[in-house]
Amino acid sequence: MAPDIWIADTFGIDSDSINTITHKLIVLAIVLLVAFGVDLFCRKVVIRVIHRVTSATATRWDDYLLSDKILRNACSLIPPIIIYFFIPIVLEGCVTALSYVLKLLQIYIIVLIIRLLCSFLEGLYRAGSEEEGLRHHPLRGLYQMFKLIAIGIGVIIGISTLLDKNPITILTGLGASAAILMLVFKDTILGLVAGVQLSANSMLHDGDWITIPSRNVNGIVKEVTLTTVKVQNYDNTIVTVPPYALVSESFQNWRGMQQSGGRRVMRSLNIDMNTIRFCTPEEMERYEELGWLEGFTRTGHAEVNLHVFRNYVERYLASHPDVNTAMMIMIRQLQPTANGLPVELYFFTDGTEWKAYEYTQAAIFDHVIAMINEFGLKIFQSPTGDDITRSIYRQ
């Protein structure tokens, strides 16, 4: 007995209906075979060919934009799209079932497209993070922003597909609850706007040294996202600051100093004004022999020891190997105080690295403090117990 006759006798089904069902199952099997066959071919052959081509190129962008993850997500779209176009043949005459299946396929395709877009944005982010010109920009915040927008658009289109409504109608309905949405996603929205401002105005890059005294921030920017800016302080603590705080408040960015190649030193020594006097001819002759008067412009009168000292320090800084001579070097007097006459050294070190900066600064002031007595000057210092004791013994 033929199988179709046996099924008809057993289940009481008309033989023509059985032939129709068999035909549809065969067509469905062919459609599924073609869909997943094309998918398998793309995964096993096409992706490998693309990887060989991208690995042979000098640029790195194609390695990220045509990465294995992106290509596999693209391949996953092939089966549902093929099934979507051929399923009406299989379900011909079954209007209700066809409607539900098509709707499910549409939603599934939307989900796969969103996943593909997110992986593509991730590839863009990773490629941009390795570019010299883009490496220090807050790309993570932009990546999260576009990813959030893509997911939001996908959700709206999915809902409109499920409800058979225009996406514009869905957006209009959401407008009524905009106040609630803004309250719930306040930090995300503020962070989104602030992130765009920080990036567009080049206010903050990954790796920048920033200080915000009001928030106890003094360190290196490690990461900029939609909702937080992560900073590692120099004591190795991690501080997170909302991006909108950097836009609404003031912060100090030391990037300009680091890029200039010189770091400023602006420190003063308080000179005891009782030791400021005119130099004797013997002292001037000695200074001349030691070469301490190079570049010194004589006034034609008796020279003041502080004037000679300032000239010596300026010449010393100009010849120091760790001082940036392309930037300003100045020795100036400040307003006298009860603690003496401040003489300020204003110059820039040749380099911005912190440890080298501190060592250079210390070495220069070690030398200046040690040399000041050679000019008959003294640094003002408040009396200590030893000073008072020695004064009593002298009497």
Short mmCIF file of C-alpha atoms in Angstrom, two decimals:
data_model
loop_
_atom_site.label_atom_id
_atom_site.label_comp_id
_atom_site.label_asym_id
_atom_site.label_seq_id
_atom_site.Cartn_x
_atom_site.Cartn_y
_atom_site.Cartn_z
CA MET A 1 0.00 0.00 0.00
CA ALA A 2 1.32 3.47 -0.89
CA PRO A 3 2.21 5.74 2.10
CA ASP A 4 -0.27 8.46 1.11
CA ILE A 5 -3.13 5.91 0.87
CA TRP A 6 -2.20 4.42 4.27
CA ILE A 7 -2.18 7.91 5.90
CA ALA A 8 -5.54 8.73 4.27
CA ASP A 9 -7.16 5.51 5.56
CA THR A 10 -5.65 5.75 9.03
CA PHE A 11 -6.31 9.42 9.81
CA GLY A 12 -9.27 10.02 7.56
CA ILE A 13 -7.50 12.70 5.50
CA ASP A 14 -8.24 13.31 1.88
CA SER A 15 -5.45 12.13 -0.43
CA ASP A 16 -5.33 15.46 -2.27
CA SER A 17 -4.65 17.24 1.01
CA ILE A 18 -1.90 14.78 1.78
CA ASN A 19 -0.29 15.49 -1.59
CA THR A 20 -0.50 19.23 -0.90
CA ILE A 21 1.11 18.89 2.55
CA THR A 22 3.83 16.64 1.16
CA HIS A 23 4.54 19.13 -1.59
CA LYS A 24 4.77 22.00 0.90
CA LEU A 25 7.07 20.02 3.22
CA ILE A 26 9.34 19.25 0.28
CA VAL A 27 9.42 22.91 -0.73
CA LEU A 28 10.11 23.91 2.91
CA ALA A 29 12.96 21.40 3.11
CA ILE A 30 14.44 22.79 -0.10
CA VAL A 31 14.16 26.37 1.16
CA LEU A 32 15.81 25.48 4.48
CA LEU A 33 18.52 23.52 2.70
CA VAL A 34 19.28 26.42 0.36
CA ALA A 35 19.19 29.01 3.17
CA PHE A 36 21.54 27.18 5.52
CA GLY A 37 23.65 25.91 2.61
CA VAL A 38 24.36 29.47 1.49
CA ASP A 39 25.05 30.42 5.11
CA LEU A 40 27.51 27.53 5.50
CA PHE A 41 29.23 28.41 2.21
CA CYS A 42 29.67 32.03 3.29
CA ARG A 43 31.06 31.02 6.70
CA LYS A 44 33.47 28.38 5.39
CA VAL A 45 34.59 29.95 2.09
CA VAL A 46 33.69 33.63 1.72
CA ILE A 47 34.83 34.67 5.23
CA ARG A 48 38.18 32.91 4.80
CA VAL A 49 38.78 34.62 1.44
CA ILE A 50 37.92 38.02 2.96
CA HIS A 51 40.31 37.38 5.89
CA ARG A 52 43.14 36.53 3.49
CA VAL A 53 42.55 39.73 1.54
CA THR A 54 42.37 41.96 4.62
CA SER A 55 45.46 40.39 6.20
CA ALA A 56 47.43 41.14 3.03
CA THR A 57 46.66 44.87 3.14
CA ALA A 58 48.82 47.38 5.02
CA THR A 59 45.95 49.21 6.69
CA ARG A 60 44.41 47.95 9.93
CA TRP A 61 40.95 49.42 9.42
CA ASP A 62 39.72 46.57 7.20
CA ASP A 63 40.85 44.04 9.83
CA TYR A 64 38.40 45.59 12.30
CA LEU A 65 35.56 46.53 9.94
CA LEU A 66 35.64 43.06 8.34
CA SER A 67 36.43 41.13 11.50
CA ASP A 68 35.27 37.57 12.08
CA LYS A 69 32.51 38.74 14.44
CA ILE A 70 31.06 41.23 11.93
CA LEU A 71 31.17 38.78 9.03
CA ARG A 72 29.53 36.00 11.05
CA ASN A 73 26.77 38.38 12.16
CA ALA A 74 26.26 39.32 8.50
CA CYS A 75 26.09 35.64 7.52
CA SER A 76 23.46 34.99 10.18
CA LEU A 77 21.12 37.29 8.21
CA ILE A 78 21.16 35.03 5.14
CA PRO A 79 18.87 32.17 6.33
CA PRO A 80 15.99 34.31 7.67
CA ILE A 81 16.04 36.59 4.59
CA ILE A 82 15.88 33.62 2.19
CA ILE A 83 13.14 31.99 4.28
CA TYR A 84 11.23 35.30 4.42
CA PHE A 85 11.08 35.54 0.62
CA PHE A 86 10.15 31.88 -0.02
CA ILE A 87 7.88 31.10 2.95
CA PRO A 88 4.77 32.47 1.14
CA ILE A 89 5.13 29.59 -1.34
CA VAL A 90 5.23 27.06 1.49
CA LEU A 91 2.28 28.59 3.38
CA GLU A 92 0.19 29.43 0.35
CA GLY A 93 -3.44 29.47 1.37
CA CYS A 94 -2.66 29.66 5.11
CA VAL A 95 -3.15 33.39 5.51
CA THR A 96 -3.15 33.52 9.32
CA ALA A 97 -0.12 31.26 9.76
CA LEU A 98 1.76 33.12 7.03
CA SER A 99 1.06 36.45 8.75
CA TYR A 100 2.45 35.24 12.10
CA VAL A 101 5.51 33.60 10.55
CA LEU A 102 6.36 36.69 8.49
CA LYS A 103 6.01 38.90 11.53
CA LEU A 104 8.30 36.68 13.60
CA LEU A 105 10.84 36.61 10.77
CA GLN A 106 10.75 40.42 10.50
CA ILE A 107 11.41 40.83 14.22
CA TYR A 108 14.21 38.25 14.08
CA ILE A 109 15.81 40.05 11.11
CA ILE A 110 15.58 43.38 12.96
CA VAL A 111 17.36 41.84 15.97
CA LEU A 112 20.11 40.46 13.73
CA ILE A 113 20.55 43.83 11.97
CA ILE A 114 20.89 45.59 15.34
CA ARG A 115 23.48 43.03 16.40
CA LEU A 116 25.36 43.56 13.13
CA LEU A 117 25.29 47.36 13.57
CA CYS A 118 26.56 47.06 17.16
CA SER A 119 29.44 44.81 16.09
CA PHE A 120 30.25 47.23 13.24
CA LEU A 121 30.30 50.18 15.68
CA GLU A 122 32.54 48.15 17.97
CA GLY A 123 34.90 47.56 15.04
CA LEU A 124 34.94 51.29 14.31
CA TYR A 125 35.71 52.01 17.96
CA ARG A 126 38.56 49.50 18.11
CA ALA A 127 40.03 50.74 14.82
CA GLY A 128 39.81 54.37 15.94
CA SER A 129 41.42 53.54 19.29
CA GLU A 130 44.58 52.46 17.46
CA GLU A 131 44.77 55.51 15.19
CA GLU A 132 47.36 58.05 16.34
CA GLY A 133 45.11 61.01 15.63
CA LEU A 134 42.06 59.49 17.35
CA ARG A 135 43.63 57.43 20.12
CA HIS A 136 43.28 60.07 22.85
CA HIS A 137 39.75 61.15 22.00
CA PRO A 138 36.85 59.93 24.19
CA LEU A 139 35.70 57.42 21.56
CA ARG A 140 34.10 55.04 24.04
CA GLY A 141 31.42 57.60 24.88
CA LEU A 142 30.63 58.14 21.19
CA TYR A 143 30.57 54.38 20.60
CA GLN A 144 28.11 53.89 23.46
CA MET A 145 25.99 56.79 22.21
CA PHE A 146 25.63 55.42 18.66
CA LYS A 147 25.06 51.90 20.02
CA LEU A 148 22.28 53.21 22.26
CA ILE A 149 20.71 55.07 19.31
CA ALA A 150 20.87 51.94 17.11
CA ILE A 151 19.24 49.79 19.79
CA GLY A 152 16.56 52.45 20.41
CA ILE A 153 15.67 52.68 16.72
CA GLY A 154 15.60 48.87 16.47
CA VAL A 155 13.27 48.58 19.46
CA ILE A 156 10.89 51.17 18.00
CA ILE A 157 10.84 49.46 14.58
CA GLY A 158 10.33 46.06 16.25
CA ILE A 159 7.38 47.33 18.30
CA SER A 160 5.82 49.00 15.26
CA THR A 161 6.22 45.74 13.30
CA LEU A 162 4.65 43.71 16.09
CA LEU A 163 1.70 46.09 16.42
CA ASP A 164 1.36 46.83 12.69
CA LYS A 165 1.75 50.55 13.31
CA ASN A 166 3.84 53.29 11.77
CA PRO A 167 7.08 53.98 13.72
CA ILE A 168 6.16 57.67 13.72
CA THR A 169 3.02 56.80 15.67
CA ILE A 170 5.12 54.96 18.25
CA LEU A 171 7.44 57.97 18.57
CA THR A 172 4.44 60.27 19.02
CA GLY A 173 3.19 58.04 21.84
CA LEU A 174 6.60 58.12 23.49
CA GLY A 175 6.56 61.91 23.36
CA ALA A 176 3.73 61.93 25.87
CA SER A 177 5.91 60.10 28.39
CA ALA A 178 9.07 62.12 27.59
CA ALA A 179 9.13 63.67 31.07
CA ILE A 180 9.21 60.25 32.73
CA LEU A 181 11.88 59.01 30.32
CA MET A 182 14.04 62.08 30.96
CA LEU A 183 13.76 61.55 34.71
CA VAL A 184 14.70 57.87 34.48
CA PHE A 185 17.53 58.38 32.00
CA LYS A 186 18.67 61.79 33.28
CA ASP A 187 22.32 60.81 33.82
CA THR A 188 22.50 59.02 30.47
CA ILE A 189 21.04 61.98 28.56
CA LEU A 190 23.27 64.51 30.34
CA GLY A 191 26.27 62.25 29.80
CA LEU A 192 25.37 61.87 26.14
CA VAL A 193 25.25 65.64 25.57
CA ALA A 194 28.39 66.24 27.65
CA GLY A 195 30.28 63.47 25.85
CA VAL A 196 29.52 65.06 22.49
CA GLN A 197 30.68 68.45 23.77
CA LEU A 198 33.89 67.03 25.25
CA SER A 199 34.69 65.25 21.99
CA ALA A 200 33.64 68.02 19.58
CA ASN A 201 35.60 70.70 21.47
CA SER A 202 38.59 68.40 22.18
CA MET A 203 38.30 69.25 25.87
CA LEU A 204 39.30 65.83 27.19
CA HIS A 205 41.25 62.85 25.86
CA ASP A 206 42.16 59.50 27.30
CA GLY A 207 45.57 59.84 28.95
CA ASP A 208 45.16 63.53 29.86
CA TRP A 209 46.29 64.75 33.26
CA ILE A 210 43.44 66.72 34.83
CA THR A 211 42.82 68.31 38.24
CA ILE A 212 39.47 69.14 39.83
CA PRO A 213 40.18 70.27 43.42
CA SER A 214 36.49 70.39 44.37
CA ARG A 215 36.12 66.67 43.56
CA ASN A 216 39.53 65.50 44.81
CA VAL A 217 40.66 64.67 41.26
CA ASN A 218 44.34 64.89 40.34
CA GLY A 219 45.44 62.20 37.94
CA ILE A 220 45.26 60.57 34.52
CA VAL A 221 42.02 60.04 32.56
CA LYS A 222 41.63 56.31 31.98
CA GLU A 223 38.21 56.08 30.36
CA VAL A 224 35.41 58.35 29.17
CA THR A 225 31.97 56.75 28.87
CA LEU A 226 28.41 58.05 28.59
CA THR A 227 27.86 58.18 32.34
CA THR A 228 31.33 58.40 33.93
CA VAL A 229 34.84 59.75 33.45
CA LYS A 230 37.28 57.42 35.19
CA VAL A 231 40.42 59.10 36.58
CA GLN A 232 43.33 57.36 38.31
CA ASN A 233 44.80 59.71 40.89
CA TYR A 234 48.53 59.73 41.58
CA ASP A 235 47.91 57.89 44.85
CA ASN A 236 46.47 55.07 42.64
CA THR A 237 42.90 55.66 43.80
CA ILE A 238 40.16 55.67 41.14
CA VAL A 239 37.73 58.59 41.02
CA THR A 240 34.65 58.61 38.78
CA VAL A 241 33.15 61.92 37.70
CA PRO A 242 29.97 62.42 35.62
CA PRO A 243 30.83 63.89 32.20
CA TYR A 244 28.36 66.75 32.59
CA ALA A 245 30.32 67.90 35.67
CA LEU A 246 33.33 68.56 33.42
CA VAL A 247 31.17 70.71 31.15
CA SER A 248 29.22 72.60 33.83
CA GLU A 249 32.21 73.06 36.17
CA SER A 250 35.80 74.11 35.53
CA PHE A 251 38.71 71.68 35.46
CA GLN A 252 42.40 72.03 34.68
CA ASN A 253 43.83 70.00 31.80
CA TRP A 254 47.63 69.71 31.70
CA ARG A 255 47.73 68.40 28.12
CA GLY A 256 49.01 71.73 26.76
CA MET A 257 51.94 71.64 29.17
CA GLN A 258 52.77 68.05 28.22
CA GLN A 259 52.66 68.84 24.52
CA SER A 260 54.77 72.01 24.86
CA GLY A 261 57.88 70.07 25.91
CA GLY A 262 58.57 72.27 28.94
CA ARG A 263 57.17 72.46 32.45
CA ARG A 264 57.18 75.72 34.35
CA VAL A 265 59.11 76.39 37.54
CA MET A 266 58.05 79.50 39.45
CA ARG A 267 59.60 79.53 42.92
CA SER A 268 61.11 82.30 44.99
CA LEU A 269 63.77 82.73 47.66
CA ASN A 270 63.33 85.33 50.43
CA ILE A 271 66.48 87.44 50.68
CA ASP A 272 67.40 89.08 53.97
CA MET A 273 67.27 92.78 52.98
CA ASN A 274 69.91 93.64 55.57
CA THR A 275 72.47 91.81 53.39
CA ILE A 276 71.74 93.77 50.20
CA ARG A 277 74.61 96.20 49.64
CA PHE A 278 77.10 97.58 47.10
CA CYS A 279 79.91 95.30 45.95
CA THR A 280 83.49 96.25 46.73
CA PRO A 281 86.04 96.59 43.89
CA GLU A 282 87.80 93.48 45.19
CA GLU A 283 84.55 91.49 44.95
CA MET A 284 83.87 92.69 41.42
CA GLU A 285 87.41 91.73 40.41
CA ARG A 286 86.95 88.29 41.92
CA TYR A 287 83.61 87.80 40.17
CA GLU A 288 85.25 88.82 36.91
CA GLU A 289 88.04 86.28 37.36
CA LEU A 290 85.54 83.50 38.13
CA GLY A 291 83.51 84.32 35.01
CA TRP A 292 80.40 85.23 36.96
CA LEU A 293 79.97 88.56 35.18
CA GLU A 294 79.48 87.17 31.66
CA GLY A 295 76.73 89.13 29.96
CA PHE A 296 76.57 91.54 32.90
CA THR A 297 75.75 95.13 31.91
CA ARG A 298 77.54 97.56 34.19
CA THR A 299 75.71 100.67 35.35
CA GLY A 300 78.82 102.84 35.64
CA HIS A 301 78.35 103.05 39.40
CA ALA A 302 78.98 100.72 42.29
CA GLU A 303 77.10 97.50 41.58
CA VAL A 304 74.58 96.00 44.00
CA ASN A 305 75.35 92.42 45.05
CA LEU A 306 71.74 91.35 44.46
CA HIS A 307 71.93 92.67 40.89
CA VAL A 308 75.11 90.69 40.27
CA PHE A 309 73.53 87.61 41.84
CA ARG A 310 70.43 87.83 39.64
CA ASN A 311 72.59 88.10 36.54
CA TYR A 312 74.60 85.06 37.64
CA VAL A 313 71.48 82.95 38.24
CA GLU A 314 70.00 83.90 34.85
CA ARG A 315 73.25 82.97 33.08
CA TYR A 316 73.39 79.73 35.06
CA LEU A 317 69.85 78.75 34.03
CA ALA A 318 70.54 79.65 30.38
CA SER A 319 73.50 77.23 30.34
CA HIS A 320 71.84 74.43 32.31
CA PRO A 321 71.29 71.28 30.15
CA ASP A 322 67.90 70.50 31.73
CA VAL A 323 66.40 73.98 31.23
CA ASN A 324 64.36 74.72 28.11
CA THR A 325 66.13 77.79 26.73
CA ALA A 326 63.51 78.21 23.98
CA MET A 327 61.06 79.32 26.68
CA MET A 328 61.17 82.27 29.03
CA ILE A 329 63.91 82.57 31.66
CA MET A 330 63.45 85.40 34.11
CA ILE A 331 64.74 86.36 37.56
CA ARG A 332 62.51 88.99 39.13
CA GLN A 333 61.85 90.71 42.44
CA LEU A 334 58.44 90.54 44.10
CA GLN A 335 56.87 92.84 46.63
CA PRO A 336 58.98 92.98 49.85
CA THR A 337 57.36 91.35 52.87
CA ALA A 338 58.06 90.97 56.56
CA ASN A 339 59.98 87.81 55.63
CA GLY A 340 62.41 89.60 53.31
CA LEU A 341 62.62 90.37 49.60
CA PRO A 342 61.29 87.52 47.41
CA VAL A 343 63.44 86.85 44.35
CA GLU A 344 61.56 84.58 41.95
CA LEU A 345 63.13 82.15 39.49
CA TYR A 346 60.85 81.73 36.47
CA PHE A 347 61.89 79.15 33.86
CA PHE A 348 60.85 75.89 32.18
CA THR A 349 62.45 72.48 32.44
CA ASP A 350 63.40 70.62 29.27
CA GLY A 351 60.79 67.87 29.59
CA THR A 352 57.54 67.32 31.43
CA GLU A 353 58.03 63.97 33.20
CA TRP A 354 57.21 64.50 36.88
CA LYS A 355 60.19 62.83 38.53
CA ALA A 356 62.74 64.45 36.20
CA TYR A 357 60.99 67.81 36.71
CA GLU A 358 61.25 67.61 40.50
CA TYR A 359 64.89 66.47 40.39
CA THR A 360 65.89 69.26 37.99
CA GLN A 361 64.09 71.87 40.10
CA ALA A 362 65.70 70.60 43.31
CA ALA A 363 69.20 70.48 41.79
CA ILE A 364 68.94 74.06 40.53
CA PHE A 365 67.75 75.42 43.87
CA ASP A 366 70.44 73.40 45.69
CA HIS A 367 73.03 75.23 43.62
CA VAL A 368 71.44 78.66 43.96
CA ILE A 369 71.07 78.37 47.75
CA ALA A 370 74.67 77.18 48.08
CA MET A 371 75.99 80.05 45.91
CA ILE A 372 74.07 82.91 47.50
CA ASN A 373 76.62 83.42 50.31
CA GLU A 374 79.33 83.99 47.66
CA PHE A 375 77.60 87.29 46.84
CA GLY A 376 77.34 88.44 50.45
CA LEU A 377 73.62 87.65 50.59
CA LYS A 378 71.63 85.58 53.05
CA ILE A 379 68.31 83.83 52.81
CA PHE A 380 65.76 85.04 55.33
CA GLN A 381 64.85 82.41 57.88
CA SER A 382 62.80 82.80 61.03
CA PRO A 383 64.94 82.44 64.19
CA THR A 384 65.10 78.98 65.73
CA GLY A 385 66.08 77.88 69.23
CA ASP A 386 69.70 77.39 68.16
CA ASP A 387 69.85 80.93 66.73
CA ILE A 388 68.63 82.41 70.02
CA THR A 389 71.04 80.27 72.06
CA ARG A 390 74.03 81.31 69.93
CA SER A 391 73.01 84.97 70.24
CA ILE A 392 72.97 84.70 74.05
CA TYR A 393 76.38 83.01 74.19
CA ARG A 394 77.88 85.69 71.97
CA GLN A 395 76.75 88.33 74.39
#
